């Protein structure tokens, strides 16, 4: 989402005459916001990025962003290649050449589905935090400035006015911060304040719909001697079960990140998995082959809350950036090129 505080012809005249350096406020330091900051800073804009979370790069920092692993395809690599990060990022990923389908019981053989037409073709499994931090580093090298613990509380689209508040911990009497940049870019997540502001304009359509399914993250740890518990390693493992499914993506430390997608209600729903006995019986019935690999299953299932899935749409918009104009479910947008491809193209069109 782009919104300008000045007329287009005024901005173009100022830039042509060298009268001023145009200021851009990028709201959100996630994948798309950080990538876009690189492009804009390299083109000479004064870029400030505002993020409600703390800086995850600091020592002892706890990651507060989304944790679902990312599957990186060629479209995503193209976005990273444009900023010189493709090889560096790929070196810290795990190659996945195929899908490994767990169709039935513990003794049923796996069914494989290649990702490409040739053996050498593959996608990458990567950790979101690693990628996000590399993008932030590269944006700072390009000249962008990051401001953490700054939460967007209001966006007035008619005046192009952004109001920020310090995220906790912050003094109770801390005054809000008001921004009036030349351009505002909304990359502030599914419940974007920028989207909310734009939705107040005439002839702008907005829709929000929660899915009947949610998701819960689990894991498979490495063995005691540091080896993989789940094999083969070069695959995205999928347990399709009709109305629900579970997937597993490999990590460089030889652990696996599992995500269980299933309905909230019904016999096979999150609401019916409240006790350890219910969870144990559910996994014995539907995922018996992973139980020996997950000695900590019950503990993780209790501690990791299930999260909702929501679809949001805003029309019209100028450009899609992150999940602000459109937010879609993880298994439709899991390939991280979904948010980053628009970001890599936006600076080519921004005046």
PDB file of N, CA and C in Angstrom, residues 111-192:
ATOM      1  N   UNK A 111       4.909 -41.988  -0.437  1.00  0.00           N
ATOM      2  CA  UNK A 111       4.673 -41.673  -1.843  1.00  0.00           C
ATOM      3  C   UNK A 111       5.344 -40.332  -2.135  1.00  0.00           C
ATOM      4  N   UNK A 112       6.167 -40.272  -3.186  1.00  0.00           N
ATOM      5  CA  UNK A 112       6.952 -39.077  -3.459  1.00  0.00           C
ATOM      6  C   UNK A 112       6.421 -38.323  -4.669  1.00  0.00           C
ATOM      7  N   UNK A 113       6.520 -36.985  -4.584  1.00  0.00           N
ATOM      8  CA  UNK A 113       6.121 -36.098  -5.674  1.00  0.00           C
ATOM      9  C   UNK A 113       7.231 -35.079  -5.870  1.00  0.00           C
ATOM     10  N   UNK A 114       7.888 -35.134  -7.037  1.00  0.00           N
ATOM     11  CA  UNK A 114       8.991 -34.214  -7.323  1.00  0.00           C
ATOM     12  C   UNK A 114       8.477 -32.777  -7.475  1.00  0.00           C
ATOM     13  N   UNK A 115       9.276 -31.810  -7.027  1.00  0.00           N
ATOM     14  CA  UNK A 115       8.909 -30.402  -7.210  1.00  0.00           C
ATOM     15  C   UNK A 115       9.166 -29.931  -8.635  1.00  0.00           C
ATOM     16  N   UNK A 116      10.192 -30.465  -9.274  1.00  0.00           N
ATOM     17  CA  UNK A 116      10.521 -30.023 -10.619  1.00  0.00           C
ATOM     18  C   UNK A 116      10.477 -31.161 -11.618  1.00  0.00           C
ATOM     19  N   UNK A 117      10.747 -30.826 -12.862  1.00  0.00           N
ATOM     20  CA  UNK A 117      10.766 -31.832 -13.914  1.00  0.00           C
ATOM     21  C   UNK A 117      12.070 -32.606 -13.940  1.00  0.00           C
ATOM     22  N   UNK A 118      13.112 -32.046 -13.297  1.00  0.00           N
ATOM     23  CA  UNK A 118      14.424 -32.669 -13.311  1.00  0.00           C
ATOM     24  C   UNK A 118      14.915 -32.902 -11.885  1.00  0.00           C
ATOM     25  N   UNK A 119      15.803 -33.851 -11.724  1.00  0.00           N
ATOM     26  CA  UNK A 119      16.288 -34.247 -10.404  1.00  0.00           C
ATOM     27  C   UNK A 119      16.963 -33.105  -9.657  1.00  0.00           C
ATOM     28  N   UNK A 120      17.651 -32.216 -10.389  1.00  0.00           N
ATOM     29  CA  UNK A 120      18.422 -31.165  -9.732  1.00  0.00           C
ATOM     30  C   UNK A 120      17.542 -30.007  -9.261  1.00  0.00           C
ATOM     31  N   UNK A 121      16.284 -29.965  -9.670  1.00  0.00           N
ATOM     32  CA  UNK A 121      15.413 -28.851  -9.300  1.00  0.00           C
ATOM     33  C   UNK A 121      14.879 -29.042  -7.885  1.00  0.00           C
ATOM     34  N   UNK A 122      14.810 -27.944  -7.142  1.00  0.00           N
ATOM     35  CA  UNK A 122      14.399 -28.026  -5.745  1.00  0.00           C
ATOM     36  C   UNK A 122      13.903 -26.664  -5.267  1.00  0.00           C
ATOM     37  N   UNK A 123      13.275 -26.659  -4.103  1.00  0.00           N
ATOM     38  CA  UNK A 123      12.974 -25.434  -3.381  1.00  0.00           C
ATOM     39  C   UNK A 123      13.743 -25.485  -2.068  1.00  0.00           C
ATOM     40  N   UNK A 124      13.679 -24.406  -1.288  1.00  0.00           N
ATOM     41  CA  UNK A 124      14.438 -24.333  -0.047  1.00  0.00           C
ATOM     42  C   UNK A 124      13.503 -24.228   1.155  1.00  0.00           C
ATOM     43  N   UNK A 125      13.906 -24.866   2.242  1.00  0.00           N
ATOM     44  CA  UNK A 125      13.256 -24.663   3.534  1.00  0.00           C
ATOM     45  C   UNK A 125      14.126 -23.721   4.344  1.00  0.00           C
ATOM     46  N   UNK A 126      13.517 -22.681   4.888  1.00  0.00           N
ATOM     47  CA  UNK A 126      14.299 -21.692   5.635  1.00  0.00           C
ATOM     48  C   UNK A 126      13.542 -21.209   6.860  1.00  0.00           C
ATOM     49  N   UNK A 127      14.305 -20.667   7.792  1.00  0.00           N
ATOM     50  CA  UNK A 127      13.735 -20.085   8.998  1.00  0.00           C
ATOM     51  C   UNK A 127      13.435 -18.608   8.742  1.00  0.00           C
ATOM     52  N   UNK A 128      12.250 -18.189   9.114  1.00  0.00           N
ATOM     53  CA  UNK A 128      11.822 -16.816   8.871  1.00  0.00           C
ATOM     54  C   UNK A 128      12.735 -15.806   9.571  1.00  0.00           C
ATOM     55  N   UNK A 129      13.135 -16.119  10.790  1.00  0.00           N
ATOM     56  CA  UNK A 129      13.947 -15.156  11.536  1.00  0.00           C
ATOM     57  C   UNK A 129      15.266 -14.875  10.815  1.00  0.00           C
ATOM     58  N   UNK A 130      15.936 -15.920  10.346  1.00  0.00           N
ATOM     59  CA  UNK A 130      17.209 -15.743   9.652  1.00  0.00           C
ATOM     60  C   UNK A 130      17.044 -14.824   8.458  1.00  0.00           C
ATOM     61  N   UNK A 131      16.025 -15.086   7.633  1.00  0.00           N
ATOM     62  CA  UNK A 131      15.812 -14.283   6.446  1.00  0.00           C
ATOM     63  C   UNK A 131      15.480 -12.839   6.805  1.00  0.00           C
ATOM     64  N   UNK A 132      14.617 -12.652   7.791  1.00  0.00           N
ATOM     65  CA  UNK A 132      14.206 -11.310   8.179  1.00  0.00           C
ATOM     66  C   UNK A 132      15.403 -10.483   8.655  1.00  0.00           C
ATOM     67  N   UNK A 133      16.272 -11.094   9.435  1.00  0.00           N
ATOM     68  CA  UNK A 133      17.428 -10.374   9.967  1.00  0.00           C
ATOM     69  C   UNK A 133      18.416 -10.014   8.865  1.00  0.00           C
ATOM     70  N   UNK A 134      18.602 -10.880   7.894  1.00  0.00           N
ATOM     71  CA  UNK A 134      19.503 -10.561   6.779  1.00  0.00           C
ATOM     72  C   UNK A 134      18.942  -9.420   5.940  1.00  0.00           C
ATOM     73  N   UNK A 135      17.640  -9.394   5.754  1.00  0.00           N
ATOM     74  CA  UNK A 135      17.033  -8.296   5.014  1.00  0.00           C
ATOM     75  C   UNK A 135      17.166  -6.981   5.775  1.00  0.00           C
ATOM     76  N   UNK A 136      16.999  -7.007   7.087  1.00  0.00           N
ATOM     77  CA  UNK A 136      17.169  -5.781   7.862  1.00  0.00           C
ATOM     78  C   UNK A 136      18.607  -5.284   7.804  1.00  0.00           C
ATOM     79  N   UNK A 137      19.563  -6.200   7.908  1.00  0.00           N
ATOM     80  CA  UNK A 137      20.977  -5.808   7.804  1.00  0.00           C
ATOM     81  C   UNK A 137      21.260  -5.142   6.467  1.00  0.00           C
ATOM     82  N   UNK A 138      20.754  -5.738   5.402  1.00  0.00           N
ATOM     83  CA  UNK A 138      20.997  -5.199   4.073  1.00  0.00           C
ATOM     84  C   UNK A 138      20.321  -3.843   3.893  1.00  0.00           C
ATOM     85  N   UNK A 139      19.148  -3.658   4.479  1.00  0.00           N
ATOM     86  CA  UNK A 139      18.452  -2.372   4.386  1.00  0.00           C
ATOM     87  C   UNK A 139      19.233  -1.289   5.122  1.00  0.00           C
ATOM     88  N   UNK A 140      19.794  -1.614   6.270  1.00  0.00           N
ATOM     89  CA  UNK A 140      20.597  -0.637   7.000  1.00  0.00           C
ATOM     90  C   UNK A 140      21.866  -0.291   6.223  1.00  0.00           C
ATOM     91  N   UNK A 141      22.470  -1.278   5.570  1.00  0.00           N
ATOM     92  CA  UNK A 141      23.645  -1.003   4.738  1.00  0.00           C
ATOM     93  C   UNK A 141      23.300  -0.027   3.618  1.00  0.00           C
ATOM     94  N   UNK A 142      22.077  -0.116   3.123  1.00  0.00           N
ATOM     95  CA  UNK A 142      21.647   0.771   2.040  1.00  0.00           C
ATOM     96  C   UNK A 142      21.287   2.160   2.532  1.00  0.00           C
ATOM     97  N   UNK A 143      21.176   2.343   3.851  1.00  0.00           N
ATOM     98  CA  UNK A 143      20.880   3.659   4.401  1.00  0.00           C
ATOM     99  C   UNK A 143      19.551   3.795   5.114  1.00  0.00           C
ATOM    100  N   UNK A 144      18.735   2.758   5.125  1.00  0.00           N
ATOM    101  CA  UNK A 144      17.456   2.818   5.842  1.00  0.00           C
ATOM    102  C   UNK A 144      17.695   2.801   7.349  1.00  0.00           C
ATOM    103  N   UNK A 145      16.848   3.476   8.076  1.00  0.00           N
ATOM    104  CA  UNK A 145      16.917   3.493   9.535  1.00  0.00           C
ATOM    105  C   UNK A 145      15.717   2.751  10.114  1.00  0.00           C
ATOM    106  N   UNK A 146      15.989   1.884  11.100  1.00  0.00           N
ATOM    107  CA  UNK A 146      14.934   1.100  11.733  1.00  0.00           C
ATOM    108  C   UNK A 146      14.630   1.664  13.118  1.00  0.00           C
ATOM    109  N   UNK A 147      13.350   1.698  13.437  1.00  0.00           N
ATOM    110  CA  UNK A 147      12.892   2.190  14.738  1.00  0.00           C
ATOM    111  C   UNK A 147      12.014   1.087  15.335  1.00  0.00           C
ATOM    112  N   UNK A 148      12.501   0.430  16.360  1.00  0.00           N
ATOM    113  CA  UNK A 148      11.793  -0.705  16.948  1.00  0.00           C
ATOM    114  C   UNK A 148      10.940  -0.265  18.137  1.00  0.00           C
ATOM    115  N   UNK A 149      10.027  -1.153  18.505  1.00  0.00           N
ATOM    116  CA  UNK A 149       9.059  -0.876  19.568  1.00  0.00           C
ATOM    117  C   UNK A 149       8.241   0.383  19.254  1.00  0.00           C
ATOM    118  N   UNK A 150       7.853   0.502  18.006  1.00  0.00           N
ATOM    119  CA  UNK A 150       6.994   1.603  17.572  1.00  0.00           C
ATOM    120  C   UNK A 150       5.746   0.997  16.939  1.00  0.00           C
ATOM    121  N   UNK A 151       4.639   1.135  17.607  1.00  0.00           N
ATOM    122  CA  UNK A 151       3.390   0.522  17.165  1.00  0.00           C
ATOM    123  C   UNK A 151       2.493   1.560  16.504  1.00  0.00           C
ATOM    124  N   UNK A 152       1.984   1.218  15.317  1.00  0.00           N
ATOM    125  CA  UNK A 152       1.059   2.115  14.622  1.00  0.00           C
ATOM    126  C   UNK A 152      -0.299   2.033  15.308  1.00  0.00           C
ATOM    127  N   UNK A 153      -0.788   3.161  15.772  1.00  0.00           N
ATOM    128  CA  UNK A 153      -2.103   3.164  16.425  1.00  0.00           C
ATOM    129  C   UNK A 153      -3.170   3.862  15.582  1.00  0.00           C
ATOM    130  N   UNK A 154      -2.726   4.643  14.588  1.00  0.00           N
ATOM    131  CA  UNK A 154      -3.707   5.325  13.744  1.00  0.00           C
ATOM    132  C   UNK A 154      -3.044   5.751  12.444  1.00  0.00           C
ATOM    133  N   UNK A 155      -3.800   5.680  11.360  1.00  0.00           N
ATOM    134  CA  UNK A 155      -3.346   6.224  10.086  1.00  0.00           C
ATOM    135  C   UNK A 155      -4.484   7.032   9.476  1.00  0.00           C
ATOM    136  N   UNK A 156      -4.252   8.327   9.309  1.00  0.00           N
ATOM    137  CA  UNK A 156      -5.216   9.229   8.681  1.00  0.00           C
ATOM    138  C   UNK A 156      -4.828   9.366   7.221  1.00  0.00           C
ATOM    139  N   UNK A 157      -5.525   8.655   6.349  1.00  0.00           N
ATOM    140  CA  UNK A 157      -5.132   8.608   4.952  1.00  0.00           C
ATOM    141  C   UNK A 157      -5.339   9.950   4.271  1.00  0.00           C
ATOM    142  N   UNK A 158      -6.315  10.722   4.681  1.00  0.00           N
ATOM    143  CA  UNK A 158      -6.589  11.989   4.025  1.00  0.00           C
ATOM    144  C   UNK A 158      -5.488  13.013   4.289  1.00  0.00           C
ATOM    145  N   UNK A 159      -4.903  12.963   5.468  1.00  0.00           N
ATOM    146  CA  UNK A 159      -3.791  13.878   5.793  1.00  0.00           C
ATOM    147  C   UNK A 159      -2.437  13.189   5.719  1.00  0.00           C
ATOM    148  N   UNK A 160      -2.423  11.912   5.338  1.00  0.00           N
ATOM    149  CA  UNK A 160      -1.188  11.133   5.291  1.00  0.00           C
ATOM    150  C   UNK A 160      -0.436  11.244   6.622  1.00  0.00           C
ATOM    151  N   UNK A 161      -1.146  11.023   7.694  1.00  0.00           N
ATOM    152  CA  UNK A 161      -0.626  11.238   9.048  1.00  0.00           C
ATOM    153  C   UNK A 161      -0.620   9.907   9.795  1.00  0.00           C
ATOM    154  N   UNK A 162       0.555   9.543  10.296  1.00  0.00           N
ATOM    155  CA  UNK A 162       0.733   8.296  11.030  1.00  0.00           C
ATOM    156  C   UNK A 162       0.978   8.619  12.497  1.00  0.00           C
ATOM    157  N   UNK A 163       0.266   7.940  13.375  1.00  0.00           N
ATOM    158  CA  UNK A 163       0.460   8.120  14.808  1.00  0.00           C
ATOM    159  C   UNK A 163       1.033   6.829  15.376  1.00  0.00           C
ATOM    160  N   UNK A 164       2.168   6.950  16.053  1.00  0.00           N
ATOM    161  CA  UNK A 164       2.855   5.808  16.637  1.00  0.00           C
ATOM    162  C   UNK A 164       2.868   5.926  18.149  1.00  0.00           C
ATOM    163  N   UNK A 165       2.873   4.772  18.805  1.00  0.00           N
ATOM    164  CA  UNK A 165       3.046   4.718  20.257  1.00  0.00           C
ATOM    165  C   UNK A 165       4.154   3.728  20.558  1.00  0.00           C
ATOM    166  N   UNK A 166       4.874   3.974  21.630  1.00  0.00           N
ATOM    167  CA  UNK A 166       5.940   3.065  22.019  1.00  0.00           C
ATOM    168  C   UNK A 166       5.339   1.760  22.513  1.00  0.00           C
ATOM    169  N   UNK A 167       5.873   0.629  22.005  1.00  0.00           N
ATOM    170  CA  UNK A 167       5.416  -0.674  22.479  1.00  0.00           C
ATOM    171  C   UNK A 167       5.914  -0.906  23.892  1.00  0.00           C
ATOM    172  N   UNK A 168       5.232  -1.773  24.616  1.00  0.00           N
ATOM    173  CA  UNK A 168       5.641  -2.072  25.981  1.00  0.00           C
ATOM    174  C   UNK A 168       7.001  -2.761  25.990  1.00  0.00           C
ATOM    175  N   UNK A 169       7.841  -2.509  27.024  1.00  0.00           N
ATOM    176  CA  UNK A 169       7.564  -1.613  28.142  1.00  0.00           C
ATOM    177  C   UNK A 169       7.804  -0.161  27.754  1.00  0.00           C
ATOM    178  N   UNK A 170       6.906   0.708  28.160  1.00  0.00           N
ATOM    179  CA  UNK A 170       7.030   2.133  27.875  1.00  0.00           C
ATOM    180  C   UNK A 170       6.366   2.905  29.004  1.00  0.00           C
ATOM    181  N   UNK A 171       6.822   4.120  29.292  1.00  0.00           N
ATOM    182  CA  UNK A 171       6.189   4.934  30.328  1.00  0.00           C
ATOM    183  C   UNK A 171       4.717   5.188  30.022  1.00  0.00           C
ATOM    184  N   UNK A 172       3.897   5.176  31.044  1.00  0.00           N
ATOM    185  CA  UNK A 172       2.464   5.362  30.837  1.00  0.00           C
ATOM    186  C   UNK A 172       2.145   6.721  30.244  1.00  0.00           C
ATOM    187  N   UNK A 173       2.990   7.733  30.528  1.00  0.00           N
ATOM    188  CA  UNK A 173       2.723   9.085  30.051  1.00  0.00           C
ATOM    189  C   UNK A 173       3.499   9.409  28.776  1.00  0.00           C
ATOM    190  N   UNK A 174       4.040   8.377  28.095  1.00  0.00           N
ATOM    191  CA  UNK A 174       4.805   8.614  26.876  1.00  0.00           C
ATOM    192  C   UNK A 174       3.897   9.207  25.804  1.00  0.00           C
ATOM    193  N   UNK A 175       4.345  10.296  25.192  1.00  0.00           N
ATOM    194  CA  UNK A 175       3.538  10.966  24.187  1.00  0.00           C
ATOM    195  C   UNK A 175       3.602  10.228  22.864  1.00  0.00           C
ATOM    196  N   UNK A 176       2.496  10.166  22.118  1.00  0.00           N
ATOM    197  CA  UNK A 176       2.514   9.539  20.781  1.00  0.00           C
ATOM    198  C   UNK A 176       3.445  10.297  19.839  1.00  0.00           C
ATOM    199  N   UNK A 177       3.939   9.590  18.854  1.00  0.00           N
ATOM    200  CA  UNK A 177       4.802  10.177  17.837  1.00  0.00           C
ATOM    201  C   UNK A 177       3.999  10.320  16.554  1.00  0.00           C
ATOM    202  N   UNK A 178       4.061  11.511  15.938  1.00  0.00           N
ATOM    203  CA  UNK A 178       3.277  11.790  14.737  1.00  0.00           C
ATOM    204  C   UNK A 178       4.216  11.948  13.555  1.00  0.00           C
ATOM    205  N   UNK A 179       3.915  11.225  12.465  1.00  0.00           N
ATOM    206  CA  UNK A 179       4.718  11.278  11.248  1.00  0.00           C
ATOM    207  C   UNK A 179       3.887  11.832  10.097  1.00  0.00           C
ATOM    208  N   UNK A 180       4.515  12.648   9.262  1.00  0.00           N
ATOM    209  CA  UNK A 180       3.873  13.132   8.030  1.00  0.00           C
ATOM    210  C   UNK A 180       4.878  13.029   6.883  1.00  0.00           C
ATOM    211  N   UNK A 181       5.279  11.826   6.494  1.00  0.00           N
ATOM    212  CA  UNK A 181       6.250  11.658   5.409  1.00  0.00           C
ATOM    213  C   UNK A 181       5.614  11.909   4.052  1.00  0.00           C
ATOM    214  N   UNK A 182       6.469  11.954   3.030  1.00  0.00           N
ATOM    215  CA  UNK A 182       5.941  12.106   1.673  1.00  0.00           C
ATOM    216  C   UNK A 182       5.173  10.865   1.242  1.00  0.00           C
ATOM    217  N   UNK A 183       5.694   9.700   1.611  1.00  0.00           N
ATOM    218  CA  UNK A 183       5.052   8.440   1.241  1.00  0.00           C
ATOM    219  C   UNK A 183       4.934   7.549   2.458  1.00  0.00           C
ATOM    220  N   UNK A 184       3.819   6.834   2.544  1.00  0.00           N
ATOM    221  CA  UNK A 184       3.618   5.829   3.584  1.00  0.00           C
ATOM    222  C   UNK A 184       3.445   4.482   2.908  1.00  0.00           C
ATOM    223  N   UNK A 185       4.185   3.494   3.378  1.00  0.00           N
ATOM    224  CA  UNK A 185       4.064   2.135   2.869  1.00  0.00           C
ATOM    225  C   UNK A 185       3.533   1.260   3.991  1.00  0.00           C
ATOM    226  N   UNK A 186       2.410   0.621   3.768  1.00  0.00           N
ATOM    227  CA  UNK A 186       1.825  -0.252   4.785  1.00  0.00           C
ATOM    228  C   UNK A 186       2.299  -1.682   4.588  1.00  0.00           C
ATOM    229  N   UNK A 187       3.156  -2.143   5.492  1.00  0.00           N
ATOM    230  CA  UNK A 187       3.594  -3.540   5.510  1.00  0.00           C
ATOM    231  C   UNK A 187       3.441  -4.053   6.931  1.00  0.00           C
ATOM    232  N   UNK A 188       2.365  -3.626   7.572  1.00  0.00           N
ATOM    233  CA  UNK A 188       2.192  -3.844   9.010  1.00  0.00           C
ATOM    234  C   UNK A 188       1.254  -4.999   9.333  1.00  0.00           C
ATOM    235  N   UNK A 189       1.261  -6.017   8.488  1.00  0.00           N
ATOM    236  CA  UNK A 189       0.634  -7.269   8.874  1.00  0.00           C
ATOM    237  C   UNK A 189      -0.831  -7.398   8.538  1.00  0.00           C
ATOM    238  N   UNK A 190      -1.387  -8.528   8.987  1.00  0.00           N
ATOM    239  CA  UNK A 190      -2.759  -8.876   8.619  1.00  0.00           C
ATOM    240  C   UNK A 190      -3.769  -7.833   9.077  1.00  0.00           C
ATOM    241  N   UNK A 191      -3.565  -7.286  10.267  1.00  0.00           N
ATOM    242  CA  UNK A 191      -4.517  -6.302  10.800  1.00  0.00           C
ATOM    243  C   UNK A 191      -3.926  -4.903  10.670  1.00  0.00           C
ATOM    244  N   UNK A 192      -3.533  -4.576   9.446  1.00  0.00           N
ATOM    245  CA  UNK A 192      -2.837  -3.341   9.131  1.00  0.00           C
ATOM    246  C   UNK A 192      -3.674  -2.102   9.444  1.00  0.00           C
TER     247      UNK A 192
END
